[in-house]
Amino acid sequence: DEHGLKIHRKALEAGISTQEYVDGFSSTFDQLKSLLNLTYTNFIRTTDAHHKTAAQELWKRCDANGYIYKKQYQVKYCVGCELEKTDSELVDDKCTDHPTYEIEHIDEENYFFKFSAFQDQLLALYDQPDFIIPQHKNNEIKAFVQRGLQDFSISRLRSKMPWGVSVPGDDDHVMYVWFDALTNYISTLGWGSDDQSKFDTFWPGVQVAGKDNLRQQTAIWQAMLLAADIQPSKQIFIHGFITSEGQKMSKSIGNVVAPDEIVGEYGTDAVRYYLLGALPSYDDGDFSQQRFQEFYTAHLANGVGNLTSRILTMVQKYQDGTLHTLSETPLFDVPKFWSTYGDLMDEFNFEKLVLHVNSLVTTCDGIISEQKPWEKEKAGEDISELLYQLSETLRHIGLALLPVIPSAATKILNQLGYDQNAIDQIDLPLESVWGKLDDTNTLTKGEALFPRL
């Protein structure tokens, strides 16, 4: 999202061209892919030529359908949000999300979007089950729309703000940043180009956004799509902020947490596990070094890491790394575990999903402590069935953790005899049944997955 007054001013402050300014930040954001072990097909920049073409095409369609007009524009404006603000949204004439920015007063002739025409259609969208997750965010935007919608400005005078996508047919204006930026959801799929096969295949899609984007993503963007005769989004997941020691992260306050520093100290998987498992999916969640270390120790070092070591050590010590007996009796309710797992994933409820997997780790640890296989082995009892049950349970834990901590989960499955090709071919609905391990798997104990701090 590279256009807008805020970015243009920051480039002026830095004494460089705006394109050079955004190029530097774009590179920094793209580096998060390897830092956090992410996978994505397209890295979208709103300065891309194909995106600009799509944004202009969307404008043309909204205009042709009668939803764009021109009038004088007088409003209070937060440059930090790039949004109009009413007096009721301000505290001491400041935006609560950007208190360090001065509220500006804009008075100029702009193009406007007939947002007010879409109240009924938007309310119908919000009545669809799970269109917006979580429900309290659906209720929030529904109440906003029910109060009545105001048409909003979708252009700026180029003479005052030159950094933006040109308005079709009027080079004196550039597009309002949100009207341009939101189009990326379909421009990245080739909408507006000669080849729209990806758009036809993948749209409508699921969107993910922070809570400060609720109005833009769930109301403004949906109205834009409707105005251009494009199907609305399939679903929108709205998440909270990550706070730092109880405060919103802010460079001006100095309480930001650099992800590369945390990853460098604890590893990518540990950071992913905390972000997904220790922070609420639907509300704000706090990051602190102490809580991070406590969560790491409890659930990674003493949890899945220790369990993996315990099981594989016993299989290697007592059975030379092979499974001698296959058991058809699971240690847990396999269908129920995976049904709940799927529901939580569908709900984007990652905190509960991690807790769900942790509970299986705890169950497995409890069985080991209760059964004491080492004592049974010493007494001459056959523990081969128990070791199979523990190993197969560990396989399910590894499968469940693949989307959460992919590197560590891959290591678990490697140690259970899966090679990388087999892991790449995993189909969870088929693999998440009991009894996939057999005596052809060679189990090996590797290095500690999560060393104690």
Short mmCIF file of C-alpha atoms in Angstrom, two decimals:
data_model
loop_
_atom_site.label_atom_id
_atom_site.label_comp_id
_atom_site.label_asym_id
_atom_site.label_seq_id
_atom_site.Cartn_x
_atom_site.Cartn_y
_atom_site.Cartn_z
CA ASP A 1 0.00 0.00 0.00
CA GLU A 2 2.37 2.68 -1.27
CA HIS A 3 0.38 5.78 -2.17
CA GLY A 4 -1.08 8.57 -0.06
CA LEU A 5 -0.23 11.86 1.59
CA LYS A 6 1.44 10.33 4.64
CA ILE A 7 3.98 8.41 2.56
CA HIS A 8 4.63 11.37 0.26
CA ARG A 9 5.39 13.62 3.23
CA LYS A 10 7.69 11.05 4.84
CA ALA A 11 9.70 10.90 1.60
CA LEU A 12 9.95 14.70 1.54
CA GLU A 13 11.20 14.66 5.13
CA ALA A 14 13.83 12.07 4.16
CA GLY A 15 14.91 14.20 1.18
CA ILE A 16 14.45 11.41 -1.37
CA SER A 17 11.95 10.66 -4.13
CA THR A 18 8.75 8.99 -3.02
CA GLN A 19 9.43 6.00 -5.27
CA GLU A 20 12.86 5.51 -3.69
CA TYR A 21 11.27 5.78 -0.24
CA VAL A 22 8.66 3.08 -0.91
CA ASP A 23 11.20 0.84 -2.66
CA GLY A 24 13.19 0.66 0.57
CA PHE A 25 10.20 -0.23 2.71
CA SER A 26 8.90 -2.71 0.15
CA SER A 27 12.15 -4.63 0.35
CA THR A 28 11.97 -4.68 4.15
CA PHE A 29 8.43 -6.08 4.13
CA ASP A 30 9.28 -8.72 1.53
CA GLN A 31 12.14 -9.96 3.73
CA LEU A 32 9.57 -11.08 6.29
CA LYS A 33 8.81 -13.99 3.97
CA SER A 34 12.03 -15.79 4.82
CA LEU A 35 12.30 -14.37 8.35
CA LEU A 36 8.91 -15.80 9.42
CA ASN A 37 8.92 -18.81 7.05
CA LEU A 38 5.88 -17.62 5.09
CA THR A 39 4.62 -18.79 1.74
CA TYR A 40 2.82 -16.60 -0.76
CA THR A 41 2.58 -16.45 -4.53
CA ASN A 42 2.35 -12.71 -5.12
CA PHE A 43 4.02 -9.81 -3.32
CA ILE A 44 1.66 -6.96 -4.15
CA ARG A 45 2.76 -3.33 -4.58
CA THR A 46 0.25 -0.65 -5.48
CA THR A 47 2.92 1.06 -7.58
CA ASP A 48 2.94 -1.96 -9.92
CA ALA A 49 1.82 -1.03 -13.43
CA HIS A 50 -0.81 -3.77 -13.63
CA HIS A 51 -2.31 -2.63 -10.33
CA LYS A 52 -2.61 0.98 -11.49
CA THR A 53 -4.37 -0.22 -14.66
CA ALA A 54 -6.82 -2.29 -12.60
CA ALA A 55 -7.52 0.58 -10.19
CA GLN A 56 -8.32 2.87 -13.11
CA GLU A 57 -10.55 0.22 -14.67
CA LEU A 58 -12.48 -0.14 -11.41
CA TRP A 59 -12.93 3.63 -11.31
CA LYS A 60 -14.26 3.63 -14.87
CA ARG A 61 -16.82 0.92 -14.10
CA CYS A 62 -18.05 2.66 -10.95
CA ASP A 63 -18.29 5.90 -12.92
CA ALA A 64 -20.11 4.27 -15.85
CA ASN A 65 -22.65 2.83 -13.38
CA GLY A 66 -23.35 6.29 -11.98
CA TYR A 67 -21.60 6.03 -8.61
CA ILE A 68 -18.98 8.79 -9.03
CA TYR A 69 -19.64 12.54 -9.09
CA LYS A 70 -17.80 15.80 -8.37
CA LYS A 71 -18.41 18.39 -5.64
CA GLN A 72 -16.69 20.71 -3.15
CA TYR A 73 -15.03 18.86 -0.28
CA GLN A 74 -14.75 20.21 3.26
CA VAL A 75 -13.71 17.80 5.98
CA LYS A 76 -11.46 17.03 8.93
CA TYR A 77 -8.86 14.48 7.89
CA CYS A 78 -6.36 12.20 9.69
CA VAL A 79 -3.31 11.68 7.50
CA GLY A 80 -2.25 8.72 9.68
CA CYS A 81 -5.47 6.82 8.88
CA GLU A 82 -5.93 8.49 5.49
CA LEU A 83 -9.59 8.80 6.56
CA GLU A 84 -12.16 11.52 7.13
CA LYS A 85 -12.98 12.08 10.80
CA THR A 86 -16.11 13.35 12.48
CA ASP A 87 -15.94 15.30 15.72
CA SER A 88 -17.34 12.29 17.59
CA GLU A 89 -14.35 10.20 16.44
CA LEU A 90 -11.80 12.67 17.81
CA VAL A 91 -10.54 13.17 21.36
CA ASP A 92 -9.14 16.66 22.03
CA ASP A 93 -9.23 17.15 18.25
CA LYS A 94 -6.85 14.16 17.81
CA CYS A 95 -7.32 10.76 16.18
CA THR A 96 -7.11 8.09 18.88
CA ASP A 97 -5.10 5.79 16.58
CA HIS A 98 -2.68 8.54 15.50
CA PRO A 99 -2.47 11.09 18.33
CA THR A 100 0.87 12.46 17.09
CA TYR A 101 -0.71 13.68 13.83
CA GLU A 102 -2.47 17.02 13.56
CA ILE A 103 -6.03 16.80 12.19
CA GLU A 104 -6.09 18.62 8.87
CA HIS A 105 -8.89 20.61 7.28
CA ILE A 106 -9.40 19.96 3.56
CA ASP A 107 -11.40 22.34 1.36
CA GLU A 108 -11.24 21.56 -2.38
CA GLU A 109 -13.25 20.17 -5.27
CA ASN A 110 -13.00 16.36 -5.41
CA TYR A 111 -14.63 13.35 -6.98
CA PHE A 112 -17.03 11.51 -4.66
CA PHE A 113 -18.22 7.91 -4.39
CA LYS A 114 -21.93 7.26 -3.74
CA PHE A 115 -21.33 5.19 -0.63
CA SER A 116 -24.80 6.09 0.63
CA ALA A 117 -26.40 4.02 -2.13
CA PHE A 118 -25.19 0.72 -0.68
CA GLN A 119 -26.61 0.65 2.86
CA ASP A 120 -29.17 -2.09 2.24
CA GLN A 121 -26.82 -4.28 0.20
CA LEU A 122 -24.09 -4.04 2.86
CA LEU A 123 -26.51 -4.90 5.67
CA ALA A 124 -27.59 -7.96 3.67
CA LEU A 125 -23.95 -9.04 3.48
CA TYR A 126 -23.53 -8.72 7.25
CA ASP A 127 -26.54 -10.99 7.78
CA GLN A 128 -24.68 -13.83 6.05
CA PRO A 129 -23.27 -16.29 8.65
CA ASP A 130 -19.55 -15.79 9.25
CA PHE A 131 -19.13 -13.17 6.53
CA ILE A 132 -17.05 -11.21 9.05
CA ILE A 133 -15.12 -13.03 11.78
CA PRO A 134 -15.27 -12.44 14.73
CA GLN A 135 -18.96 -11.76 15.31
CA HIS A 136 -18.40 -8.67 17.47
CA LYS A 137 -16.65 -6.99 14.51
CA ASN A 138 -19.61 -7.90 12.30
CA ASN A 139 -21.88 -6.27 14.88
CA GLU A 140 -19.67 -3.18 15.00
CA ILE A 141 -19.67 -2.50 11.26
CA LYS A 142 -23.36 -3.36 11.02
CA ALA A 143 -24.15 -0.69 13.61
CA PHE A 144 -21.98 1.80 11.72
CA VAL A 145 -23.81 1.18 8.44
CA GLN A 146 -27.23 1.24 10.12
CA ARG A 147 -26.54 4.79 11.34
CA GLY A 148 -26.43 5.90 7.71
CA LEU A 149 -23.64 6.21 5.14
CA GLN A 150 -22.09 9.40 3.83
CA ASP A 151 -20.61 9.70 0.34
CA PHE A 152 -16.84 10.17 0.56
CA SER A 153 -14.13 11.82 -1.49
CA ILE A 154 -12.13 9.50 -3.74
CA SER A 155 -9.68 11.96 -5.30
CA ARG A 156 -7.10 14.60 -4.36
CA LEU A 157 -5.79 17.54 -6.35
CA ARG A 158 -2.48 16.57 -7.94
CA SER A 159 -1.15 20.07 -7.26
CA LYS A 160 -1.44 19.37 -3.52
CA MET A 161 -0.72 15.63 -3.49
CA PRO A 162 1.10 14.35 -6.61
CA TRP A 163 1.79 10.82 -5.31
CA GLY A 164 -1.04 8.60 -6.50
CA VAL A 165 -2.79 6.84 -9.37
CA SER A 166 -4.14 9.26 -11.98
CA VAL A 167 -7.92 9.63 -12.18
CA PRO A 168 -9.06 8.38 -15.62
CA GLY A 169 -9.82 11.34 -17.88
CA ASP A 170 -8.72 14.00 -15.37
CA ASP A 171 -4.98 14.31 -14.83
CA ASP A 172 -5.49 17.15 -12.34
CA HIS A 173 -6.62 14.56 -9.79
CA VAL A 174 -5.13 11.42 -8.27
CA MET A 175 -7.14 8.66 -6.61
CA TYR A 176 -7.79 8.66 -2.87
CA VAL A 177 -5.37 6.12 -1.44
CA TRP A 178 -7.99 3.64 -0.20
CA PHE A 179 -9.87 3.60 -3.51
CA ASP A 180 -6.56 2.66 -5.14
CA ALA A 181 -5.15 0.30 -2.51
CA LEU A 182 -8.18 -1.91 -1.91
CA THR A 183 -8.23 -2.87 -5.59
CA ASN A 184 -5.09 -4.96 -4.96
CA TYR A 185 -7.28 -7.88 -3.86
CA ILE A 186 -8.39 -8.36 -7.44
CA SER A 187 -5.56 -6.70 -9.38
CA THR A 188 -3.18 -9.37 -8.06
CA LEU A 189 -5.48 -11.98 -9.66
CA GLY A 190 -5.25 -10.29 -13.04
CA TRP A 191 -8.60 -8.52 -12.90
CA GLY A 192 -8.68 -5.69 -15.41
CA SER A 193 -6.08 -7.37 -17.64
CA ASP A 194 -6.36 -9.50 -20.77
CA ASP A 195 -5.95 -12.68 -18.72
CA GLN A 196 -8.49 -12.96 -15.90
CA SER A 197 -8.25 -16.75 -15.47
CA LYS A 198 -6.85 -16.46 -11.93
CA PHE A 199 -9.57 -14.00 -11.00
CA ASP A 200 -12.24 -16.35 -12.33
CA THR A 201 -10.69 -19.23 -10.36
CA PHE A 202 -9.98 -17.60 -7.01
CA TRP A 203 -12.44 -14.75 -6.54
CA PRO A 204 -14.32 -14.25 -4.27
CA GLY A 205 -11.58 -14.75 -1.69
CA VAL A 206 -10.93 -14.51 2.03
CA GLN A 207 -9.37 -11.29 3.32
CA VAL A 208 -7.35 -10.72 6.48
CA ALA A 209 -7.14 -7.26 8.05
CA GLY A 210 -6.42 -5.44 11.29
CA LYS A 211 -9.24 -3.93 13.33
CA ASP A 212 -8.31 -0.39 12.23
CA ASN A 213 -9.22 -1.47 8.68
CA LEU A 214 -12.71 -2.66 9.57
CA ARG A 215 -14.57 0.16 7.82
CA GLN A 216 -12.35 0.10 4.74
CA GLN A 217 -12.35 -3.66 4.22
CA THR A 218 -15.89 -4.62 5.19
CA ALA A 219 -17.86 -1.57 4.00
CA ILE A 220 -15.96 0.71 1.60
CA TRP A 221 -14.38 -2.11 -0.42
CA GLN A 222 -17.55 -4.16 -0.56
CA ALA A 223 -19.49 -1.12 -1.83
CA MET A 224 -16.81 -0.50 -4.47
CA LEU A 225 -17.13 -4.09 -5.68
CA LEU A 226 -20.91 -3.83 -5.83
CA ALA A 227 -20.66 -0.52 -7.72
CA ALA A 228 -18.45 -2.18 -10.35
CA ASP A 229 -20.73 -5.25 -10.63
CA ILE A 230 -18.12 -7.52 -9.05
CA GLN A 231 -19.02 -10.21 -6.51
CA PRO A 232 -18.23 -9.17 -2.90
CA SER A 233 -15.54 -10.88 -0.84
CA LYS A 234 -16.21 -14.39 0.43
CA GLN A 235 -15.17 -13.72 4.02
CA ILE A 236 -13.16 -11.22 6.07
CA PHE A 237 -11.16 -12.03 9.21
CA ILE A 238 -10.48 -9.01 11.42
CA HIS A 239 -7.74 -9.31 14.05
CA GLY A 240 -6.61 -7.05 16.87
CA PHE A 241 -3.38 -5.17 17.51
CA ILE A 242 -0.21 -6.53 19.05
CA THR A 243 0.53 -4.30 22.01
CA SER A 244 3.87 -3.98 23.80
CA GLU A 245 3.89 -4.07 27.59
CA GLY A 246 0.23 -3.02 27.54
CA GLN A 247 0.61 -0.10 25.10
CA LYS A 248 0.00 0.19 21.38
CA MET A 249 3.32 -0.13 19.55
CA SER A 250 4.54 3.25 18.39
CA LYS A 251 7.84 4.45 16.99
CA SER A 252 7.28 7.79 18.71
CA ILE A 253 6.90 6.04 22.08
CA GLY A 254 9.81 3.72 21.30
CA ASN A 255 8.13 0.47 22.39
CA VAL A 256 8.27 -1.32 19.04
CA VAL A 257 9.48 -4.92 18.88
CA ALA A 258 11.64 -5.74 15.86
CA PRO A 259 10.73 -9.22 14.56
CA ASP A 260 14.24 -9.88 13.22
CA GLU A 261 15.73 -9.39 16.70
CA ILE A 262 13.28 -11.79 18.35
CA VAL A 263 13.71 -14.36 15.58
CA GLY A 264 17.48 -14.03 15.84
CA GLU A 265 17.38 -14.82 19.54
CA TYR A 266 14.66 -17.49 19.73
CA GLY A 267 14.09 -18.76 16.17
CA THR A 268 11.27 -18.37 13.68
CA ASP A 269 9.07 -21.17 15.03
CA ALA A 270 9.15 -19.81 18.57
CA VAL A 271 7.93 -16.41 17.34
CA ARG A 272 5.20 -17.95 15.17
CA TYR A 273 4.05 -20.12 18.10
CA TYR A 274 3.76 -17.11 20.38
CA LEU A 275 1.98 -14.92 17.84
CA LEU A 276 -0.54 -17.65 17.04
CA GLY A 277 -0.87 -19.34 20.42
CA ALA A 278 -0.29 -16.73 23.10
CA LEU A 279 -2.19 -13.83 21.54
CA PRO A 280 -5.99 -13.81 21.13
CA SER A 281 -7.10 -14.20 17.53
CA TYR A 282 -9.99 -11.78 17.76
CA ASP A 283 -8.73 -9.04 20.10
CA ASP A 284 -5.57 -7.19 21.07
CA GLY A 285 -2.73 -9.26 22.52
CA ASP A 286 0.36 -8.19 24.42
CA PHE A 287 3.99 -9.00 23.73
CA SER A 288 6.50 -8.94 26.56
CA GLN A 289 9.88 -10.63 26.83
CA GLN A 290 8.89 -12.30 30.10
CA ARG A 291 5.61 -13.72 28.77
CA PHE A 292 7.31 -14.82 25.58
CA GLN A 293 9.98 -16.73 27.53
CA GLU A 294 7.38 -18.28 29.84
CA PHE A 295 5.28 -19.43 26.87
CA TYR A 296 8.36 -20.78 25.08
CA THR A 297 9.49 -22.75 28.14
CA ALA A 298 6.06 -24.15 29.03
CA HIS A 299 4.83 -25.16 25.58
CA LEU A 300 7.89 -25.62 23.38
CA ALA A 301 10.93 -26.52 25.52
CA ASN A 302 9.00 -28.44 28.20
CA GLY A 303 6.07 -29.23 25.92
CA VAL A 304 6.29 -30.54 22.36
CA GLY A 305 10.11 -30.42 22.32
CA ASN A 306 10.47 -32.50 25.47
CA LEU A 307 7.71 -34.94 24.44
CA THR A 308 9.37 -35.58 21.08
CA SER A 309 12.67 -36.29 22.80
CA ARG A 310 11.09 -38.63 25.40
CA ILE A 311 9.25 -40.76 22.85
CA LEU A 312 12.03 -41.06 20.30
CA THR A 313 14.64 -41.74 22.99
CA MET A 314 12.61 -44.72 24.24
CA VAL A 315 11.98 -46.12 20.76
CA GLN A 316 15.67 -45.86 19.95
CA LYS A 317 16.82 -47.21 23.30
CA TYR A 318 14.41 -50.13 23.62
CA GLN A 319 13.62 -50.99 19.97
CA ASP A 320 16.61 -49.74 17.95
CA GLY A 321 14.49 -47.06 16.27
CA THR A 322 11.85 -49.36 14.78
CA LEU A 323 8.24 -50.06 15.71
CA HIS A 324 7.82 -53.74 16.58
CA THR A 325 4.06 -53.85 17.17
CA LEU A 326 1.32 -51.91 15.40
CA SER A 327 -1.66 -50.94 17.55
CA GLU A 328 -5.15 -50.17 16.30
CA THR A 329 -6.06 -48.60 19.67
CA PRO A 330 -5.49 -44.81 19.71
CA LEU A 331 -4.51 -42.95 22.85
CA PHE A 332 -7.00 -40.17 22.01
CA ASP A 333 -10.24 -39.60 20.10
CA VAL A 334 -8.75 -39.12 16.63
CA PRO A 335 -11.89 -38.06 14.68
CA LYS A 336 -12.94 -35.61 17.42
CA PHE A 337 -9.43 -34.10 17.63
CA TRP A 338 -9.28 -33.41 13.90
CA SER A 339 -12.87 -32.24 13.65
CA THR A 340 -12.23 -29.64 16.34
CA TYR A 341 -8.93 -28.72 14.71
CA GLY A 342 -10.67 -28.10 11.38
CA ASP A 343 -13.38 -26.00 12.98
CA LEU A 344 -10.84 -23.82 14.78
CA MET A 345 -8.83 -23.33 11.59
CA ASP A 346 -11.99 -22.36 9.69
CA GLU A 347 -12.76 -19.83 12.45
CA PHE A 348 -9.21 -18.39 12.36
CA ASN A 349 -9.15 -19.16 16.08
CA PHE A 350 -5.44 -19.87 16.19
CA GLU A 351 -5.05 -19.29 19.93
CA LYS A 352 -7.54 -22.08 20.69
CA LEU A 353 -6.06 -24.25 17.93
CA VAL A 354 -2.61 -24.11 19.55
CA LEU A 355 -4.21 -24.79 22.95
CA HIS A 356 -6.00 -27.75 21.37
CA VAL A 357 -2.70 -29.23 20.16
CA ASN A 358 -1.00 -28.45 23.47
CA SER A 359 -3.72 -30.43 25.25
CA LEU A 360 -2.79 -33.52 23.20
CA VAL A 361 0.87 -32.98 24.12
CA THR A 362 -0.14 -32.81 27.80
CA THR A 363 -2.26 -35.97 27.44
CA CYS A 364 0.66 -37.84 25.90
CA ASP A 365 3.07 -36.64 28.59
CA GLY A 366 0.60 -37.74 31.25
CA ILE A 367 0.34 -41.25 29.79
CA ILE A 368 4.14 -41.59 29.81
CA SER A 369 4.35 -40.44 33.42
CA GLU A 370 1.52 -42.77 34.43
CA GLN A 371 2.64 -45.85 32.46
CA LYS A 372 6.38 -45.45 33.15
CA PRO A 373 7.54 -47.52 30.12
CA TRP A 374 11.12 -47.60 31.41
CA GLU A 375 10.01 -49.41 34.57
CA LYS A 376 7.91 -51.87 32.57
CA GLU A 377 10.83 -52.57 30.27
CA LYS A 378 13.09 -53.15 33.26
CA ALA A 379 10.51 -55.56 34.69
CA GLY A 380 10.46 -57.50 31.42
CA GLU A 381 7.04 -56.31 30.24
CA ASP A 382 6.33 -55.79 26.53
CA ILE A 383 6.06 -52.04 25.86
CA SER A 384 6.09 -52.24 22.04
CA GLU A 385 2.37 -51.46 21.72
CA LEU A 386 2.62 -48.46 24.04
CA LEU A 387 5.63 -47.12 22.13
CA TYR A 388 3.70 -47.45 18.90
CA GLN A 389 0.73 -45.58 20.38
CA LEU A 390 3.01 -42.80 21.63
CA SER A 391 4.85 -42.55 18.31
CA GLU A 392 1.64 -42.47 16.30
CA THR A 393 0.23 -39.78 18.61
CA LEU A 394 3.42 -37.78 18.07
CA ARG A 395 2.83 -38.09 14.32
CA HIS A 396 -0.57 -36.48 14.71
CA ILE A 397 0.94 -33.70 16.78
CA GLY A 398 3.52 -33.10 14.05
CA LEU A 399 0.80 -32.98 11.38
CA ALA A 400 -1.29 -30.55 13.43
CA LEU A 401 1.68 -28.24 13.93
CA LEU A 402 2.73 -28.08 10.26
CA PRO A 403 0.85 -24.82 9.55
CA VAL A 404 1.87 -23.31 12.92
CA ILE A 405 5.57 -24.12 13.32
CA PRO A 406 6.45 -25.70 9.96
CA SER A 407 10.19 -26.10 10.56
CA ALA A 408 9.89 -27.90 13.90
CA ALA A 409 6.89 -29.95 12.71
CA THR A 410 8.89 -31.05 9.67
CA LYS A 411 11.74 -32.14 11.96
CA ILE A 412 9.30 -34.18 14.06
CA LEU A 413 7.99 -35.95 10.97
CA ASN A 414 11.54 -36.43 9.66
CA GLN A 415 12.45 -38.16 12.92
CA LEU A 416 9.40 -40.39 12.51
CA GLY A 417 10.69 -41.56 9.13
CA TYR A 418 9.03 -39.13 6.71
CA ASP A 419 11.35 -37.75 4.04
CA GLN A 420 10.80 -34.24 2.66
CA ASN A 421 9.02 -35.50 -0.43
CA ALA A 422 6.53 -37.42 1.72
CA ILE A 423 5.94 -34.31 3.86
CA ASP A 424 5.36 -32.17 0.77
CA GLN A 425 2.69 -34.65 -0.36
CA ILE A 426 0.82 -34.74 2.95
CA ASP A 427 -2.96 -34.50 2.60
CA LEU A 428 -4.31 -33.82 6.08
CA PRO A 429 -7.77 -35.33 5.60
CA LEU A 430 -6.12 -38.59 4.52
CA GLU A 431 -3.11 -38.47 6.84
CA SER A 432 -5.10 -37.56 9.95
CA VAL A 433 -6.27 -41.12 10.57
CA TRP A 434 -4.81 -43.53 13.08
CA GLY A 435 -2.18 -46.09 12.13
CA LYS A 436 -0.03 -44.58 9.37
CA LEU A 437 3.28 -45.48 11.00
CA ASP A 438 4.53 -49.04 10.56
CA ASP A 439 7.69 -51.12 10.88
CA THR A 440 9.12 -49.60 7.69
CA ASN A 441 9.57 -46.26 9.46
CA THR A 442 12.98 -45.69 10.97
CA LEU A 443 12.68 -43.41 14.00
CA THR A 444 15.65 -41.30 15.00
CA LYS A 445 16.26 -38.93 17.89
CA GLY A 446 17.70 -35.65 16.63
CA GLU A 447 18.87 -32.50 18.38
CA ALA A 448 16.56 -30.74 20.81
CA LEU A 449 13.81 -28.94 18.90
CA PHE A 450 13.59 -26.14 21.44
CA PRO A 451 16.59 -25.83 23.76
CA ARG A 452 15.82 -24.63 27.27
CA LEU A 453 16.59 -20.97 27.82
#
